[in-house]
XYZ file of C-alpha atoms in Angstrom:
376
model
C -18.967 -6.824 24.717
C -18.176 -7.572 21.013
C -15.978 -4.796 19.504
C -13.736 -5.426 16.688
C -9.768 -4.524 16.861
C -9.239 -1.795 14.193
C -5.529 -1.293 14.541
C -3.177 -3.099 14.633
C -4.452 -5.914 13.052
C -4.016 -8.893 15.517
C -4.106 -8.864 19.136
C -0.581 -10.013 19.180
C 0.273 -6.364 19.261
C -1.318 -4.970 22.205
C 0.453 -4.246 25.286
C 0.413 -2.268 28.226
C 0.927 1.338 27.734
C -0.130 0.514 23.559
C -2.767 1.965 21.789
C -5.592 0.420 20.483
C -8.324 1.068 17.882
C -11.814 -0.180 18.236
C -15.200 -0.019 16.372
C -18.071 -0.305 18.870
C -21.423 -1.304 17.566
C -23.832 1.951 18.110
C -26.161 -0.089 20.785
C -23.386 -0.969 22.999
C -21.600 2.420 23.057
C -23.577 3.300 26.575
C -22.484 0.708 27.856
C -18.892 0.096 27.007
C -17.934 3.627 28.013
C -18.810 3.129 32.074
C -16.994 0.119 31.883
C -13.663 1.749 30.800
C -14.317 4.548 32.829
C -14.634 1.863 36.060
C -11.422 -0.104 34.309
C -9.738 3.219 34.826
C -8.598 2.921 30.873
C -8.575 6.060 29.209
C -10.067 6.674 26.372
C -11.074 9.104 23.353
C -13.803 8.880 20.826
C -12.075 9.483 17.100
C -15.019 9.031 15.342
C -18.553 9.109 16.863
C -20.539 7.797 13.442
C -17.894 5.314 11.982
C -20.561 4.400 9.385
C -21.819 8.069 8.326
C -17.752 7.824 7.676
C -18.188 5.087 5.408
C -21.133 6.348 3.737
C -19.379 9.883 2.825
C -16.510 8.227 0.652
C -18.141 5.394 -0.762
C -22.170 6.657 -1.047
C -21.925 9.642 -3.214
C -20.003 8.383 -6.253
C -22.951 9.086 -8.808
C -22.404 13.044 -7.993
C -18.972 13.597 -8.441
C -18.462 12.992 -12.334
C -15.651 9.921 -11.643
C -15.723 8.321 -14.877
C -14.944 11.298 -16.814
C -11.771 10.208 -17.777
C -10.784 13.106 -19.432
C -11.167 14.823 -16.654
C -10.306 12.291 -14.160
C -10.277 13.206 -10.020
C -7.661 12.139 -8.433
C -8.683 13.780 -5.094
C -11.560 10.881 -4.509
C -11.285 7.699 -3.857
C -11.864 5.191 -6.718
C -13.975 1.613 -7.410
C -11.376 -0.953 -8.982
C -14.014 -0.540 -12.411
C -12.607 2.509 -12.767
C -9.167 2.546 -11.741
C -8.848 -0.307 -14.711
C -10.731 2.255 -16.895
C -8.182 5.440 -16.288
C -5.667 2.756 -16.969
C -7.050 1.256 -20.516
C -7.436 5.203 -21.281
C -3.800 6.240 -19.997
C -2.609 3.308 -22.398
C -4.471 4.112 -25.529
C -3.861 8.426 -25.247
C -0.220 8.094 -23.712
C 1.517 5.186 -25.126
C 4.703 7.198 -25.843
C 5.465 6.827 -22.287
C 3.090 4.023 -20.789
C 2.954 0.473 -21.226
C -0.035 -1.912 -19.417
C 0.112 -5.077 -18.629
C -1.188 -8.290 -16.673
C 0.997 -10.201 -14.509
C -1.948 -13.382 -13.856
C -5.222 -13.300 -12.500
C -6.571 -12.954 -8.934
C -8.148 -15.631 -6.925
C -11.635 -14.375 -8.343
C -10.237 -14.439 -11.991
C -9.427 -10.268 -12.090
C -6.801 -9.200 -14.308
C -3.285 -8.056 -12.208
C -2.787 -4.983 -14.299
C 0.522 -3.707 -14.422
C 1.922 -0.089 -15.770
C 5.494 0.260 -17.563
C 6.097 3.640 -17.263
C 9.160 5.429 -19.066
C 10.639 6.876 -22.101
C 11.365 3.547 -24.329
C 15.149 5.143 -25.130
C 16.932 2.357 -24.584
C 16.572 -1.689 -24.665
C 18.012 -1.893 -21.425
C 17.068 0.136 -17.723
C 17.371 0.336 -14.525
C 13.490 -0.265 -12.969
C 11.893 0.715 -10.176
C 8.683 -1.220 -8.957
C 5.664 0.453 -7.557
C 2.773 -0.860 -5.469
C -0.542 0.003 -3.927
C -3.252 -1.820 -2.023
C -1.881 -4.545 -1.028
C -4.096 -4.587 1.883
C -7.999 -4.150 0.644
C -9.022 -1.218 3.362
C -5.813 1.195 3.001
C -7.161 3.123 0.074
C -5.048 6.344 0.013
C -2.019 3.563 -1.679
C -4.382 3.235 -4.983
C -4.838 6.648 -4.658
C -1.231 7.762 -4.322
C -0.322 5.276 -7.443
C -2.648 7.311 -9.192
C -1.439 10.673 -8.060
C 2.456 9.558 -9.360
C 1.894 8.301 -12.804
C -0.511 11.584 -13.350
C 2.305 13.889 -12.181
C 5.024 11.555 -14.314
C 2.624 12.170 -17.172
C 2.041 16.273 -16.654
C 5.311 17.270 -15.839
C 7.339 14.993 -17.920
C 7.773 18.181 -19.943
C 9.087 20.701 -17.455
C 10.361 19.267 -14.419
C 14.470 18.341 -15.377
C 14.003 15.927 -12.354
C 11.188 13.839 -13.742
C 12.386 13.731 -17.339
C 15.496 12.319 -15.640
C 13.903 9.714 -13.619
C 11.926 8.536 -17.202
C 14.867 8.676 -19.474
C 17.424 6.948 -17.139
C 14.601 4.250 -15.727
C 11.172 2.229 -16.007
C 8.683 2.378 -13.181
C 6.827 -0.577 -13.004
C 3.194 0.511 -11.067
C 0.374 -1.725 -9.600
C -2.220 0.488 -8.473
C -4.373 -2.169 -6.896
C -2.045 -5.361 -5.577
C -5.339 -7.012 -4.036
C -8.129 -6.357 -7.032
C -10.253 -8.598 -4.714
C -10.082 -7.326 -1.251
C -9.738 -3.578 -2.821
C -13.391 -4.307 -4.501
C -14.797 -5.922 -1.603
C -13.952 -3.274 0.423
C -16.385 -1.274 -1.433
C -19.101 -3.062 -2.143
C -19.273 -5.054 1.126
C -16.785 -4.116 4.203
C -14.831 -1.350 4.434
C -12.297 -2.623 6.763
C -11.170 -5.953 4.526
C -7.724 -6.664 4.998
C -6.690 -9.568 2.996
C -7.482 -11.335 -0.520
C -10.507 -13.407 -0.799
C -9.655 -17.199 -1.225
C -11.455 -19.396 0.379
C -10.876 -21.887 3.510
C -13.517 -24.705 3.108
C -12.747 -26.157 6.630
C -13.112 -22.411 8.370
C -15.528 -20.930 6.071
C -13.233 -18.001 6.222
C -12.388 -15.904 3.255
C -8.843 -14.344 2.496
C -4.850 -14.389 3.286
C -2.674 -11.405 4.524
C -1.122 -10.766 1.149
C 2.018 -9.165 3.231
C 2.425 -12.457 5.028
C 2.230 -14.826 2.380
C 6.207 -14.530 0.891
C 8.657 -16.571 1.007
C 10.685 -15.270 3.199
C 10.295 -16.713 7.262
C 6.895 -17.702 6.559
C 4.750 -18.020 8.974
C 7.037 -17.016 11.947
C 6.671 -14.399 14.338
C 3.744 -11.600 13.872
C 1.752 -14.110 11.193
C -1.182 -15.911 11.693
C -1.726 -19.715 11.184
C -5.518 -19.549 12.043
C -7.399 -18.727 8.829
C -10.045 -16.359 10.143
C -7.146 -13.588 11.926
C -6.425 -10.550 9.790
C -2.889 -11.610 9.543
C -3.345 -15.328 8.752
C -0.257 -16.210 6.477
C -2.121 -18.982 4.247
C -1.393 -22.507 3.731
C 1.886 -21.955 2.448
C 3.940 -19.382 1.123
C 2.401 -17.720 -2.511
C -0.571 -19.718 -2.086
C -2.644 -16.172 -3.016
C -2.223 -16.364 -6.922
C -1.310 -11.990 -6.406
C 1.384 -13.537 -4.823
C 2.753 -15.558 -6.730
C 2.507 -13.534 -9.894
C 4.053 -10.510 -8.240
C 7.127 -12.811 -7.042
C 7.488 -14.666 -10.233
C 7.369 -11.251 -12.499
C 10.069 -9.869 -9.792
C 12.197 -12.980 -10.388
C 12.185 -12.569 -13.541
C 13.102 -8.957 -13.417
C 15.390 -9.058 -10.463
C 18.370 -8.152 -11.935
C 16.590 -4.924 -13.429
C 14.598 -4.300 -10.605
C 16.712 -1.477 -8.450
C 14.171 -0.542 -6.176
C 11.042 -2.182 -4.376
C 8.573 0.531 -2.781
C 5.348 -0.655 -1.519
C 2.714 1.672 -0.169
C 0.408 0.901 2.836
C -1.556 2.920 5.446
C -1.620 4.148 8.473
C 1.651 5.351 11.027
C 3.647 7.995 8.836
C 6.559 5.679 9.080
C 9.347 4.955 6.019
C 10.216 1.612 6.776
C 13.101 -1.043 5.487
C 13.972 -4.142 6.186
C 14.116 -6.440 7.770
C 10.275 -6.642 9.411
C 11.535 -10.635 10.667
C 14.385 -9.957 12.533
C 16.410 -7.274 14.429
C 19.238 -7.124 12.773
C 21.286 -4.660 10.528
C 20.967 -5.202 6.598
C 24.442 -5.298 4.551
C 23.667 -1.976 2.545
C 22.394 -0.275 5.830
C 24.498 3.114 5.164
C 23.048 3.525 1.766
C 19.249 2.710 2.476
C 19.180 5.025 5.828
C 20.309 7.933 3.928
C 17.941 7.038 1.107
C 15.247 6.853 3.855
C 16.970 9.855 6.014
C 16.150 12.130 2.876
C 13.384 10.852 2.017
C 11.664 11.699 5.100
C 13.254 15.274 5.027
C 11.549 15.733 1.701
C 8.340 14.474 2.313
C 8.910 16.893 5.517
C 8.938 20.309 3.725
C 5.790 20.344 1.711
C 3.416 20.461 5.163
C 6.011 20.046 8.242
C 4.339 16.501 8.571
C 6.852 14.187 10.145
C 7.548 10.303 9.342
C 9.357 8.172 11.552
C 11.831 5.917 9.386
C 14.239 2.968 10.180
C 13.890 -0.877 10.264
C 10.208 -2.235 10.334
C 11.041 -5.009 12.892
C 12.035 -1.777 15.348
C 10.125 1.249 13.957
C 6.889 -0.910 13.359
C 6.906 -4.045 14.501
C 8.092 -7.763 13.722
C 6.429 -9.667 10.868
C 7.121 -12.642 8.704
C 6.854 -13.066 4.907
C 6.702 -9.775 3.921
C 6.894 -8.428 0.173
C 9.322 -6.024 1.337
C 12.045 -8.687 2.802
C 11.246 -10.974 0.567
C 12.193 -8.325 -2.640
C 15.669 -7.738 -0.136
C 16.130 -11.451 -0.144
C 15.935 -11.902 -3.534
C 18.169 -9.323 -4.551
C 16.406 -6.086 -4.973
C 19.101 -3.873 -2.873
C 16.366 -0.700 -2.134
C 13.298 -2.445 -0.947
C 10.766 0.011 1.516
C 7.628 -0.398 2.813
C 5.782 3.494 3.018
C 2.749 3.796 5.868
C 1.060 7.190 4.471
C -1.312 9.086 6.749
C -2.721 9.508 9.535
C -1.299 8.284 12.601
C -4.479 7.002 13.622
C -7.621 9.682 13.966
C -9.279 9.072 10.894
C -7.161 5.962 10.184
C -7.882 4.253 7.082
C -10.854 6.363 6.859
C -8.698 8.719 5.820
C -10.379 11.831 4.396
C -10.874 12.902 0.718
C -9.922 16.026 1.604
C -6.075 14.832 2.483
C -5.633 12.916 -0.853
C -3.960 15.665 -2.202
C -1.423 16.565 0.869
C -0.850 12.919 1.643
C 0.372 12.455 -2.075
C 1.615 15.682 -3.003
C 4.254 15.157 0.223
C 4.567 11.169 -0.762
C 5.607 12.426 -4.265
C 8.937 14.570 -3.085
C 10.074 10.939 -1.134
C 9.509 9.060 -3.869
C 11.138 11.245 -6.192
C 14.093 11.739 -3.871
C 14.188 7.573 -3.282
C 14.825 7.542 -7.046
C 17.251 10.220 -7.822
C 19.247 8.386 -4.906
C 19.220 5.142 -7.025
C 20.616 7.170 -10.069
C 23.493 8.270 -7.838
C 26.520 5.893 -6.656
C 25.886 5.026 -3.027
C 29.074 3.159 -1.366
């Protein structure tokens, strides 16, 4: 039978007593279920029309006014057209407090569009650095980016805690890491992973953008065949996202306080290191960052996160952006995997945008005001 592994992403992960996500072609559904039934593997059905899924978030976008910009919806899902839209708009009607800019171009030639994102009261601060969609398919991290710089922008005003966090630092936000997988991913599979460079001796498209740093590249949980999900590419920052995201980070390292990147799905708050099992230097002061973090995100819906070391809460991987931003000197570096644990998967529901992030918001908030505070 030909299924494809949803999650995780390579079969390097799956074990006995593991669970696994598949997508079963319609015409082979009869007979896939006797077999597990004879196999004596049990099973559940999380989804019965995966592509009457697909077809609710990405075939209806002519009804629901998106491009109003005005009056921009940040409970849907949006194309990369018109993320870069809201973000042209956001710099022309809000340039007090935001600043956009390109860090290079994608494999395809797409801009890497960057937000600054504070009050511009002093030469010098402290930065924190956002991104989103670093894997094509995990859309709810575009949509959280979203969600934060529209609730830095409305309550900038009248939340003491917000004003603080845009006096005292910048934010620097990519809402869409992968611009090439993230628009593939809606116009041709919904499940695209990686970027979208090509491999003329494979005739496969696309790296793992999380396993292309340097930082152990290559080693355990990567990929060297080009056609896996979690192929590492020819060498480390071969992906030009890559590369401009690490060079822009070098260059700001010593500015550069925090690294938060934002992927999908587990509920988990994760920090390094994803390579190794081993205890980072600052571990007091990141657990508690993550400890609280966790606890905040906890008391808007009583949804719980598991946090700790990827390597142990998640599972080992090499030449990750979030060891990598460790390595080179970035002292708060975490790696968020929003909602669900796995029903709806990165299918996740319109309908949860605005829990997911709303709950997302009070970590990240609380992540920051820890920064602004002397950890020893």
């Amino acid at each position: 039978l030909q299924v494809d592994l949803w999650q995780p992403s390579s079969p390097l992960h799956i074990a006995e007593g593991t669970v696994t996500d598949v997508r079963v072609p319609r015409n082979t559904t009869r007979s896939l279920l006797p077999f597990l039934q004879q196999a004596n593997i049990p099973y559940t059905i999380l989804i019965s029309d995966l592509q009457q899924a697909i077809e609710n978030q990405t075939g209806v976008r002519a009804h629901r006014n998106r491009r109003s910009l005005s009056g921009y919806n940040y409970e849907v899902y949006h194309s990369l057209e018109e993320i870069e839209d809201w973000m042209h708009y956001l710099n022309r009607t809000h340039s007090d407090l935001v600043y956009m800019f390109s860090v290079g171009k994608s494999y395809e030639g797409r801009p890497l569009y960057v937000f600054k994102l504070g009050k511009r009261s002093r030469p010098y601060k402290k930065a924190v650095w956002i991104d989103c969609g670093i894997h094509a398919r995990e859309w709810i991290g575009p949509a959280f980016c979203q969600w934060f710089v529209k609730e830095a922008l409305q309550t900038y005003q009248t939340d003491p805690d917000m004003r603080k966090m845009l006096t005292q630092l910048y934010f620097y936000i990519m809402p869409v890491f992968n611009v090439d997988g993230y628009h593939f991913s809606w116009t041709n599979d919904r499940f695209w992973r990686k970027t979208r460079s090509k491999n003329m001796r494979f005739h496969c498209h696309g790296v793992d953008a999380n396993r292309n740093w340097k930082v152990k590249w290559c080693d355990e949980g990567a990929s060297l065949h080009p056609c896996d999900d979690t192929y590492c590419g020819p060498f480390p920052e071969s992906e030009p996202e890559v590369k401009a995201v690490a060079h822009f980070l070098r260059k700001h390292r010593k500015q550069i306080k925090a690294y938060l990147s934002f992927h999908a799905y587990a509920q988990m708050l994760l920090y390094p290191y994803s390579y190794k099992y081993a205890t980072i230097p600052n571990f007091s002061c990141v657990e508690s960052a993550a400890y609280n973090a966790v606890n905040a995100l906890h008391s808007a819906y009583g949804v719980r996160y598991r946090y700790g070391p990827a390597s142990s809460t998640l599972y080992v991987s090499s030449g990750s952006s979030m060891d990598w931003a460790y390595k080179n000197g970035i002292p708060y570096a975490f790696a968020f995997e929003l909602r669900d644990t796995g029903h709806f998967g990165f299918l996740l529901p319109e309908t949860l945008i605005k829990p997911t992030c709303t709950e997302t918001m009070l970590a990240v908030k609380n992540i920051t005001l820890h920064l602004l505070k002397k950890c020893h």
